[in-house]
PDB file of C-alpha atoms in Angstrom:
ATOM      1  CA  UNK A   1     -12.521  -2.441  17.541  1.00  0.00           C
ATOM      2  CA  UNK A   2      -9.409  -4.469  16.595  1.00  0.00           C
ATOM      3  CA  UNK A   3      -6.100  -3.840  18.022  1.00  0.00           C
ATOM      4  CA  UNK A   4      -2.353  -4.424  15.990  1.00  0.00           C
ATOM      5  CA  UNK A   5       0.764  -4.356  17.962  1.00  0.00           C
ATOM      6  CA  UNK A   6       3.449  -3.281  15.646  1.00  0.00           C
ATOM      7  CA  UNK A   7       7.449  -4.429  15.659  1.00  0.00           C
ATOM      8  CA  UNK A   8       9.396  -2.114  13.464  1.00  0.00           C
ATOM      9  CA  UNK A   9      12.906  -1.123  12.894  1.00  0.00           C
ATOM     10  CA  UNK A  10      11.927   2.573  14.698  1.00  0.00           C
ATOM     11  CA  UNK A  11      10.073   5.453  15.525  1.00  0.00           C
ATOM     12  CA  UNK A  12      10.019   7.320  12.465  1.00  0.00           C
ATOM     13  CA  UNK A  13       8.777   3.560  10.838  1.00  0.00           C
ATOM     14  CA  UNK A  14       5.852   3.306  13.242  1.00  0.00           C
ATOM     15  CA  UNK A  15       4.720   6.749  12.471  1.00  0.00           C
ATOM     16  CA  UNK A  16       4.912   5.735   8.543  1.00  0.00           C
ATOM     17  CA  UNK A  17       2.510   2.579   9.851  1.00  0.00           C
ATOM     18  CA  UNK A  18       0.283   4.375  11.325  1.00  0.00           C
ATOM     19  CA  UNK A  19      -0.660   6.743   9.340  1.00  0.00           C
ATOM     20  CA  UNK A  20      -1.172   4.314   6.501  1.00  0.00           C
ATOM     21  CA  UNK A  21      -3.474   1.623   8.567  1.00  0.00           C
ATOM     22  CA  UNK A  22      -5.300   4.934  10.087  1.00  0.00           C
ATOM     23  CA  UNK A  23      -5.411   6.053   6.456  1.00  0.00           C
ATOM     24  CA  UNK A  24      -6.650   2.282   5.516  1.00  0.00           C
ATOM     25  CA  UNK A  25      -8.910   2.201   7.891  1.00  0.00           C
ATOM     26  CA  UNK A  26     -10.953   5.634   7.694  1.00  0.00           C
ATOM     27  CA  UNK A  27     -11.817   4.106   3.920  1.00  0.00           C
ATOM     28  CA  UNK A  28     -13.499   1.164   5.089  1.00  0.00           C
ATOM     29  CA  UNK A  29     -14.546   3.808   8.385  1.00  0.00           C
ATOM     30  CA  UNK A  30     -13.487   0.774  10.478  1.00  0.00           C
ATOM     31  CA  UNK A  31     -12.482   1.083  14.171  1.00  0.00           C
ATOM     32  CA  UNK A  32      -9.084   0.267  14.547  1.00  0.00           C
ATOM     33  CA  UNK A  33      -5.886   0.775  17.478  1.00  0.00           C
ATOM     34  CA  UNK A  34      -2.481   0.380  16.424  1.00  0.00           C
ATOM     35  CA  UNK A  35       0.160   0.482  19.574  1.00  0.00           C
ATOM     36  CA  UNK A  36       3.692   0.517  19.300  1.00  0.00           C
ATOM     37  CA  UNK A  37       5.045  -2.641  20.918  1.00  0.00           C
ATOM     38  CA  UNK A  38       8.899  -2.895  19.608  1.00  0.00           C
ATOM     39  CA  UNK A  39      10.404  -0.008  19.939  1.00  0.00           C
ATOM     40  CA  UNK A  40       7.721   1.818  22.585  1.00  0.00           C
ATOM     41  CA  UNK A  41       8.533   5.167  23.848  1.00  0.00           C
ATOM     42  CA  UNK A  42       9.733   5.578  26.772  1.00  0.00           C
ATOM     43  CA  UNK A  43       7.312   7.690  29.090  1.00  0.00           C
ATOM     44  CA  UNK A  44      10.309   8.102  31.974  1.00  0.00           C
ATOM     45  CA  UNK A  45      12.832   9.711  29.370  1.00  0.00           C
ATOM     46  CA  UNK A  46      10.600  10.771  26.848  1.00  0.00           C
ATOM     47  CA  UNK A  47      12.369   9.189  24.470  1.00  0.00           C
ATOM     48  CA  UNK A  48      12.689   6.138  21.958  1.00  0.00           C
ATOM     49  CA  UNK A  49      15.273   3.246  22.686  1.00  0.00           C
ATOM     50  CA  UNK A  50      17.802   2.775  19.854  1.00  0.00           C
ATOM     51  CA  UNK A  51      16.234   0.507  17.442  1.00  0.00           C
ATOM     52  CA  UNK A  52      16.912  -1.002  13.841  1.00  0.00           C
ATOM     53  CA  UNK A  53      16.470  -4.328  12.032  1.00  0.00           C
ATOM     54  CA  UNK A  54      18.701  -6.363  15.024  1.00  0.00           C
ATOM     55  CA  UNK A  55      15.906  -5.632  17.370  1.00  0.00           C
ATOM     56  CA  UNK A  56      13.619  -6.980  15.524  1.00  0.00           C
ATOM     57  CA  UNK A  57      15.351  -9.728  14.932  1.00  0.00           C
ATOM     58  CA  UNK A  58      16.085 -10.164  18.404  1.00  0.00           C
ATOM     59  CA  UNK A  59      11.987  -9.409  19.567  1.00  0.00           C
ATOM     60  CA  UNK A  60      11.025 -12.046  17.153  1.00  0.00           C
ATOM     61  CA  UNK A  61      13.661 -14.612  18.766  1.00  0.00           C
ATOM     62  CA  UNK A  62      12.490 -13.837  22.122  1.00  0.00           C
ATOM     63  CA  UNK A  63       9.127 -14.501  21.237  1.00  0.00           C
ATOM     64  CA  UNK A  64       9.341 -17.522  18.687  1.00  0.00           C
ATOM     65  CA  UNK A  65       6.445 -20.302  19.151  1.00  0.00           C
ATOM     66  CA  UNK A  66       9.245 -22.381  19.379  1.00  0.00           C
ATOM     67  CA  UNK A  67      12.264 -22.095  21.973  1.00  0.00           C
ATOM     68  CA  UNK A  68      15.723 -23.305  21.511  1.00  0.00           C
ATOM     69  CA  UNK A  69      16.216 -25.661  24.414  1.00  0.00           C
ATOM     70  CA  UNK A  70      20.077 -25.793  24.203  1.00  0.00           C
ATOM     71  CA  UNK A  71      19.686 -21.766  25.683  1.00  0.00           C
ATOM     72  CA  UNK A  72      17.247 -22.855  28.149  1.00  0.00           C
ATOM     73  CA  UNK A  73      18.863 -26.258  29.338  1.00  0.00           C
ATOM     74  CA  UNK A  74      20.939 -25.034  32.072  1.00  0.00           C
ATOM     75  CA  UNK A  75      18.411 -22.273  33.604  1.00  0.00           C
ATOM     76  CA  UNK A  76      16.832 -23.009  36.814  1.00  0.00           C
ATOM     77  CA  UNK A  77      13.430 -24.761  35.555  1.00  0.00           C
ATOM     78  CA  UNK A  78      10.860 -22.367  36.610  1.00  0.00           C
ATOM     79  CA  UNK A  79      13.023 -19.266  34.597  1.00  0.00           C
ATOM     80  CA  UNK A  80      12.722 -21.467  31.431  1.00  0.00           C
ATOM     81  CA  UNK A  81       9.460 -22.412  31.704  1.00  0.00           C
ATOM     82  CA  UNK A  82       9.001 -18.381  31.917  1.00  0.00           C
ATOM     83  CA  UNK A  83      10.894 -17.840  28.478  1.00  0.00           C
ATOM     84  CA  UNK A  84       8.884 -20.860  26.616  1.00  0.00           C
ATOM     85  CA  UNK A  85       5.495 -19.108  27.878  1.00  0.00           C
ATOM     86  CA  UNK A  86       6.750 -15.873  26.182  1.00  0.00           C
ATOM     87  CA  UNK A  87       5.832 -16.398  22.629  1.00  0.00           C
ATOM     88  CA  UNK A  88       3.977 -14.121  20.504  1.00  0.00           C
ATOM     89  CA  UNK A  89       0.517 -16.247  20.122  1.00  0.00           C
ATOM     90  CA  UNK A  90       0.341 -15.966  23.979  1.00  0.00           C
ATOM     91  CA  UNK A  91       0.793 -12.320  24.054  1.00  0.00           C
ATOM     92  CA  UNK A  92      -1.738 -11.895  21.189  1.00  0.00           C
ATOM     93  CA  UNK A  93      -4.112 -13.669  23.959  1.00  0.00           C
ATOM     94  CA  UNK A  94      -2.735 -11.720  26.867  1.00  0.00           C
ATOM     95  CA  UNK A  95      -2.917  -8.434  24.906  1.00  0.00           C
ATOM     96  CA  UNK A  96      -6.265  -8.675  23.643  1.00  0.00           C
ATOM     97  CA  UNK A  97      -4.718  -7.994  19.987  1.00  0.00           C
ATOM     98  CA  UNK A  98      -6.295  -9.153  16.499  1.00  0.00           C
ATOM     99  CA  UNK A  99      -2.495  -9.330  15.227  1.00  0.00           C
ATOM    100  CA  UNK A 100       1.155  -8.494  15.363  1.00  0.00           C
ATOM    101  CA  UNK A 101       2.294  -5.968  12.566  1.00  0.00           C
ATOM    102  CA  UNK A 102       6.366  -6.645  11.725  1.00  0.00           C
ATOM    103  CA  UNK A 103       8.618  -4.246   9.461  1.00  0.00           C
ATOM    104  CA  UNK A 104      12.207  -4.323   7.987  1.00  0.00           C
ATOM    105  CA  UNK A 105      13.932  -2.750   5.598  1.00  0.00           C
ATOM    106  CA  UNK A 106      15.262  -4.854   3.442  1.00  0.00           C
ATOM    107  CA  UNK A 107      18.617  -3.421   2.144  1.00  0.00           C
ATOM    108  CA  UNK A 108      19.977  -5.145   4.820  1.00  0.00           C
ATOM    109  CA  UNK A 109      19.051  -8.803   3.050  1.00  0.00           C
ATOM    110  CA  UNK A 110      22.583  -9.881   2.612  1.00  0.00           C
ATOM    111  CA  UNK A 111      23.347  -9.411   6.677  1.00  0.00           C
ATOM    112  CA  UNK A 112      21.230 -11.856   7.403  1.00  0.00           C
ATOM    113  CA  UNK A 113      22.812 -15.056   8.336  1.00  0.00           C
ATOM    114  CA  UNK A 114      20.511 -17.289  10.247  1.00  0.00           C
ATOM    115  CA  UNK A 115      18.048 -18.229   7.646  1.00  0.00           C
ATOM    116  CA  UNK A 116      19.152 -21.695   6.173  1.00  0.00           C
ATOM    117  CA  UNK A 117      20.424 -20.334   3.216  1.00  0.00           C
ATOM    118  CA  UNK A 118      22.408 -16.699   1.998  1.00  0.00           C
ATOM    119  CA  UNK A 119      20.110 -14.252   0.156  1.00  0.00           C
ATOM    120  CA  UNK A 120      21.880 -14.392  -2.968  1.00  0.00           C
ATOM    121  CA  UNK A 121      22.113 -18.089  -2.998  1.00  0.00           C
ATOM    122  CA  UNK A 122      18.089 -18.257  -2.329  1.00  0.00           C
ATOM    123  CA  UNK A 123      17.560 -16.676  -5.076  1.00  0.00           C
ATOM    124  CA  UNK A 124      14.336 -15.055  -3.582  1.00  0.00           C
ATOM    125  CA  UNK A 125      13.463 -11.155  -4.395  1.00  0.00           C
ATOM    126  CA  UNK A 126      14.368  -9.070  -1.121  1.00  0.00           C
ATOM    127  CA  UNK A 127      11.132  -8.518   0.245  1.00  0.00           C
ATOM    128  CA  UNK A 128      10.307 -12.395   0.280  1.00  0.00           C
ATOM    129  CA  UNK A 129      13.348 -13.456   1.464  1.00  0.00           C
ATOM    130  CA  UNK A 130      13.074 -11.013   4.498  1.00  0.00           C
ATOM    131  CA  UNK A 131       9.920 -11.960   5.041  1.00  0.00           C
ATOM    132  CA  UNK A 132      10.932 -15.824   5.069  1.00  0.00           C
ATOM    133  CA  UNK A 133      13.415 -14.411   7.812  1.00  0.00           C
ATOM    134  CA  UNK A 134      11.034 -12.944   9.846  1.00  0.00           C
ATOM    135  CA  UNK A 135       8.967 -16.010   9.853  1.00  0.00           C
ATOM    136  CA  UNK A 136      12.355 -18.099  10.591  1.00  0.00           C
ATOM    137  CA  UNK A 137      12.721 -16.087  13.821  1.00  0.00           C
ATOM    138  CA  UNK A 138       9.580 -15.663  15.177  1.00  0.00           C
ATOM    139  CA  UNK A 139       9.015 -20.194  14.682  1.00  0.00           C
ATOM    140  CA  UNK A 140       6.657 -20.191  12.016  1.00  0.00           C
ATOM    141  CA  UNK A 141       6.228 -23.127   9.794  1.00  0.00           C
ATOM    142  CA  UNK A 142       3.701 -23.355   6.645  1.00  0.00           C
ATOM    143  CA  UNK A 143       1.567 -21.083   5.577  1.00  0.00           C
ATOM    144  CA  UNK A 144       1.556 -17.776   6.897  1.00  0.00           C
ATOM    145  CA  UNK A 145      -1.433 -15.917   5.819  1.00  0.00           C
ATOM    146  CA  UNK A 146      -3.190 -18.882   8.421  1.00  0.00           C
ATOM    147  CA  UNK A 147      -1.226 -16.262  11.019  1.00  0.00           C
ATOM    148  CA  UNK A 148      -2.402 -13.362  12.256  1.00  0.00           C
ATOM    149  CA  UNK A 149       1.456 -12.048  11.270  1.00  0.00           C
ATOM    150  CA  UNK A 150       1.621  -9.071   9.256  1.00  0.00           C
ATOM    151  CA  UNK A 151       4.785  -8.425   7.710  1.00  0.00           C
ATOM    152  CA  UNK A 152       5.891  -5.851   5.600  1.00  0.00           C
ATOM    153  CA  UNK A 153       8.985  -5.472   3.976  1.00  0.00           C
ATOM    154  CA  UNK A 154       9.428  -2.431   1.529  1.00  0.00           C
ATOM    155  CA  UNK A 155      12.400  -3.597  -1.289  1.00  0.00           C
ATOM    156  CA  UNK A 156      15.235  -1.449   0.206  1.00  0.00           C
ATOM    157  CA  UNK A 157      13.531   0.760   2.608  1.00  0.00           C
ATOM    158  CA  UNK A 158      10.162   2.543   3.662  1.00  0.00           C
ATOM    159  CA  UNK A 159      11.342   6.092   1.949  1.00  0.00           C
ATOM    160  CA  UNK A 160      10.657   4.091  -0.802  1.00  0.00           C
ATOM    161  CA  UNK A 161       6.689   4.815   0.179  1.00  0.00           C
ATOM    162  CA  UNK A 162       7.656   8.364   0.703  1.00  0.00           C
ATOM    163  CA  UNK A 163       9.440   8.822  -2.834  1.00  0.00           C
ATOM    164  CA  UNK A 164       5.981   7.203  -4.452  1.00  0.00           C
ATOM    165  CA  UNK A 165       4.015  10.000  -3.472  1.00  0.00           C
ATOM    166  CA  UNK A 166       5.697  12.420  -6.210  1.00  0.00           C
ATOM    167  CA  UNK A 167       4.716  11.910  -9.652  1.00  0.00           C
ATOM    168  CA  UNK A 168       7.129  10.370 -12.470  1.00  0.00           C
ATOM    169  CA  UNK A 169       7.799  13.559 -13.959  1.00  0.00           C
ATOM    170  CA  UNK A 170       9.330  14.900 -11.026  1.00  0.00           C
ATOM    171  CA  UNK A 171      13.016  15.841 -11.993  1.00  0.00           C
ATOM    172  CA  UNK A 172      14.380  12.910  -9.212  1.00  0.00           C
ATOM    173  CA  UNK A 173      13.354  10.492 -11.500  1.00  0.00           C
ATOM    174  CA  UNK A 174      14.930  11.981 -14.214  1.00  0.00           C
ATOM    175  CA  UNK A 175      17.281   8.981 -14.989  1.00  0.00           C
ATOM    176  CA  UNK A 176      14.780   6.018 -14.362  1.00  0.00           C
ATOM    177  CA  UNK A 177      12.510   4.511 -16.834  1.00  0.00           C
ATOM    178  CA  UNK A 178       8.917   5.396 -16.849  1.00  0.00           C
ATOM    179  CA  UNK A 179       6.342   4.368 -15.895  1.00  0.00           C
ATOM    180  CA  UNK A 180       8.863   4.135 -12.359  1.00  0.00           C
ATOM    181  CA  UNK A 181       9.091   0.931 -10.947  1.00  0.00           C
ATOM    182  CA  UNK A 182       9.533   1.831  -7.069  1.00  0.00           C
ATOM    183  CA  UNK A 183      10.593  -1.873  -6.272  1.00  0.00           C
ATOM    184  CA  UNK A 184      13.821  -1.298  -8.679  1.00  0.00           C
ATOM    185  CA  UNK A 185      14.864   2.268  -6.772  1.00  0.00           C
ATOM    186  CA  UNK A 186      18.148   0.920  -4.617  1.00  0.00           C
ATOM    187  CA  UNK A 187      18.986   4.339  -3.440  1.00  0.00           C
ATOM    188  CA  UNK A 188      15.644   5.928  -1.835  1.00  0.00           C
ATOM    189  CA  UNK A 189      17.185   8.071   1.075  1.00  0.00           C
ATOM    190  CA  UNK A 190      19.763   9.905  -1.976  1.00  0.00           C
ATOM    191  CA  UNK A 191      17.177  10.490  -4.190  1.00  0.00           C
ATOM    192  CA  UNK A 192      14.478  11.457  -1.467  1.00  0.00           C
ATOM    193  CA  UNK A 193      17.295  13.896  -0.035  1.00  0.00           C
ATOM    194  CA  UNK A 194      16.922  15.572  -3.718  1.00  0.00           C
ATOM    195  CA  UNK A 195      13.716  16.980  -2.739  1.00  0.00           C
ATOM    196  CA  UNK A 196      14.025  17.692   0.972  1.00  0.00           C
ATOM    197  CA  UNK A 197      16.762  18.458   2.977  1.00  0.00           C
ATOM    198  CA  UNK A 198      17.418  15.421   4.988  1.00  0.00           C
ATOM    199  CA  UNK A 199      20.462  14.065   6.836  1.00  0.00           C
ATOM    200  CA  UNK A 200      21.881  10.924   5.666  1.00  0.00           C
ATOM    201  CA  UNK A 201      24.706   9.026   7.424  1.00  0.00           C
ATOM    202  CA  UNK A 202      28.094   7.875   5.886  1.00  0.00           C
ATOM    203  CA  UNK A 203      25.966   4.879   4.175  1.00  0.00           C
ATOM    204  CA  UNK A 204      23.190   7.525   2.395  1.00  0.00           C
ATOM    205  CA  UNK A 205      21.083   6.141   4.581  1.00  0.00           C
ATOM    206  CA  UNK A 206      18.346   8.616   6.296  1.00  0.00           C
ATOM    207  CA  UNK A 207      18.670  10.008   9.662  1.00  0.00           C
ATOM    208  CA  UNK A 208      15.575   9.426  10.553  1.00  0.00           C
ATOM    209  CA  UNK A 209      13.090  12.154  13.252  1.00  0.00           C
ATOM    210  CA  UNK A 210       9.628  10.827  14.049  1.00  0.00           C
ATOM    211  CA  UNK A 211       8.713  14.547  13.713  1.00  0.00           C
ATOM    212  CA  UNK A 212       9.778  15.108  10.346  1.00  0.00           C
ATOM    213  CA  UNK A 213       8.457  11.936   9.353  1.00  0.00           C
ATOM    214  CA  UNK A 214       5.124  12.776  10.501  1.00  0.00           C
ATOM    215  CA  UNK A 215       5.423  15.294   7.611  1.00  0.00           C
ATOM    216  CA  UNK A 216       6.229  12.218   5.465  1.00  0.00           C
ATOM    217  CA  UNK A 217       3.125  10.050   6.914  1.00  0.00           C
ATOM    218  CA  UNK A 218       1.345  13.217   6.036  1.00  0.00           C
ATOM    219  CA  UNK A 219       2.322  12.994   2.279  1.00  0.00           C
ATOM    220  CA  UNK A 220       1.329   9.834   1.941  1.00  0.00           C
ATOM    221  CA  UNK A 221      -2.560   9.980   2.899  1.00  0.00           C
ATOM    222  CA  UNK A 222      -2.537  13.017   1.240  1.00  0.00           C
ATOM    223  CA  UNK A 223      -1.289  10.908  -2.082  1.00  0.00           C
ATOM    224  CA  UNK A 224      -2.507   7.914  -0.730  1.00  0.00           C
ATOM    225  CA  UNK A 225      -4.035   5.929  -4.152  1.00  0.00           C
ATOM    226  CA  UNK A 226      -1.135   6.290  -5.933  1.00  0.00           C
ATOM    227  CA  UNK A 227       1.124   5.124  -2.789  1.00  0.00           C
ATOM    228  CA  UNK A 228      -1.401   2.055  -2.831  1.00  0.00           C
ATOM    229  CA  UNK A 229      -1.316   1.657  -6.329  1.00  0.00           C
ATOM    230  CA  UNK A 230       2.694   1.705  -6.578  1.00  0.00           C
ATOM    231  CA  UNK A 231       3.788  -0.319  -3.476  1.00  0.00           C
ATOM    232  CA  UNK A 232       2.888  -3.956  -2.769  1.00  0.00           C
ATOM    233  CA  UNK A 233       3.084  -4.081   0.298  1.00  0.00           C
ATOM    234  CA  UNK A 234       0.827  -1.804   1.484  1.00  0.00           C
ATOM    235  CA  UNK A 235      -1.643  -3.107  -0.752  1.00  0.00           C
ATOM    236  CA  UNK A 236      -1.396  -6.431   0.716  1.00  0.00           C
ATOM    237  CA  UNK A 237      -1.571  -4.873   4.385  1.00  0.00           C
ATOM    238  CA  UNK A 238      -5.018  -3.478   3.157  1.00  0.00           C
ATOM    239  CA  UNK A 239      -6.156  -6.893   1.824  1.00  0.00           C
ATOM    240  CA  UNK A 240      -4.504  -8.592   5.057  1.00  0.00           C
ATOM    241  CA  UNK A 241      -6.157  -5.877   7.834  1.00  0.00           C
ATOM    242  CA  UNK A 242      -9.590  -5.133   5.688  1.00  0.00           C
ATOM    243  CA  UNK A 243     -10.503  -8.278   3.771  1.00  0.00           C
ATOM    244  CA  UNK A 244     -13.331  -8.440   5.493  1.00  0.00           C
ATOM    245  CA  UNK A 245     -14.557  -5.372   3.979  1.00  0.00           C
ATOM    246  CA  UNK A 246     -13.716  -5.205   0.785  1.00  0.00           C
ATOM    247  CA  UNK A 247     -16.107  -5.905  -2.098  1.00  0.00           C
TER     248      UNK A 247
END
């Protein structure tokens, strides 16, 4: 069996996860365990922690391969040496884990101010440009498919996987060219609140309930070749998780 930890911007995102790498894997009928690491629930409330792209920013500080010594320098020594010991290749060895699965949404590409260089200046599509982020945070240099990092960021956000499952006829896509280009959709949570009643905040951005979205994650393996046909991302997860199986 191999075991993926996953850090994602919530709840209702893990569930989304899940069900696709469960989906992924009953295809190639390979034995697989995927645990929620960042956010986990919380077995004393019964609850999630508040969660969203800062934590994950903020997990993949705390756990970078490499430590920024000016915020260790004046900690008593055995404390630091703590901190530079918690990195995420030494709890992919404590854990027992094959890898470390990481999500963001990445409407939020123009926030982000700690990666060398602006988004728009970079001039990089959103999705690699928050995955250069990610890999910014977390320490990595050079290549990362030598990691066992798995990141996946969906161009504005994962309703975007949701909103692939209906077909291009359906009346929601009544404006956008066909064949639809998912990647170009900048407003997923309006036009997925066209088909469902969903709450959306004062951004249009989805309120999200693990339980509803287990309805969603539903959906998708129900729908699941075109999802894998029209989202990249997910079809690189399958090639990244299941190379070893494919023909």
């Amino acid at each position: 069996m191999k075991r993926y930890a996953v850090v994602c911007e919530g709840p209702s995102d893990f569930v989304l996860i899940k069900k696709i790498t469960d989906k992924l894997a009953s295809i190639y009928r390979a034995d697989i365990e995927i645990l929620a690491l960042s956010p986990s629930f919380d077995q004393t409330s019964s609850s999630w922690p508040a969660h969203g792209w800062g934590e994950v920013k903020n997990w993949c500080k705390k756990h970078a391969e490499h430590k920024d010594e000016r915020r260790l320098r004046d900690l008593p020594a055995a404390a630091a040496a703590v901190l530079r010991r918690q990195t995420w290749g030494n709890l992919l060895r404590s854990g027992n884990l094959d890898g470390i699965i990481l999500h963001i949404d990445t409407d939020i590409a123009s926030e982000i101010r700690d990666c060398g260089v602006s988004f728009v200046k970079s001039k990089l599509s959103r999705s690699a440009f928050c995955k250069k982020a990610l890999l910014t945070w977390l320490g990595v240099q050079g290549d990362p498919t030598q990691h066992p990092l798995h990141l996946i960021t969906p161009t504005y956000s994962s309703e975007k996987w949701i909103l692939s499952t209906y077909p291009d006829e359906n009346a929601i896509f009544a404006e956008l060219n066909k064949p639809v280009v998912f990647e170009e959709i900048v407003n997923p949570a309006a036009l997925l609140a066209q088909v469902d009643e969903i709450a959306t905040d004062s951004q249009a951005k989805v309120i999200k309930n693990p339980l509803l979205y287990e309805k969603y994650g539903n959906r998708i393996t129900e729908n699941f070749d075109r999802v894998l046909q029209k989202n990249k991302e997910i079809a690189d997860l399958d090639v990244r998780l299941f190379h070893e199986l494919q023909v």
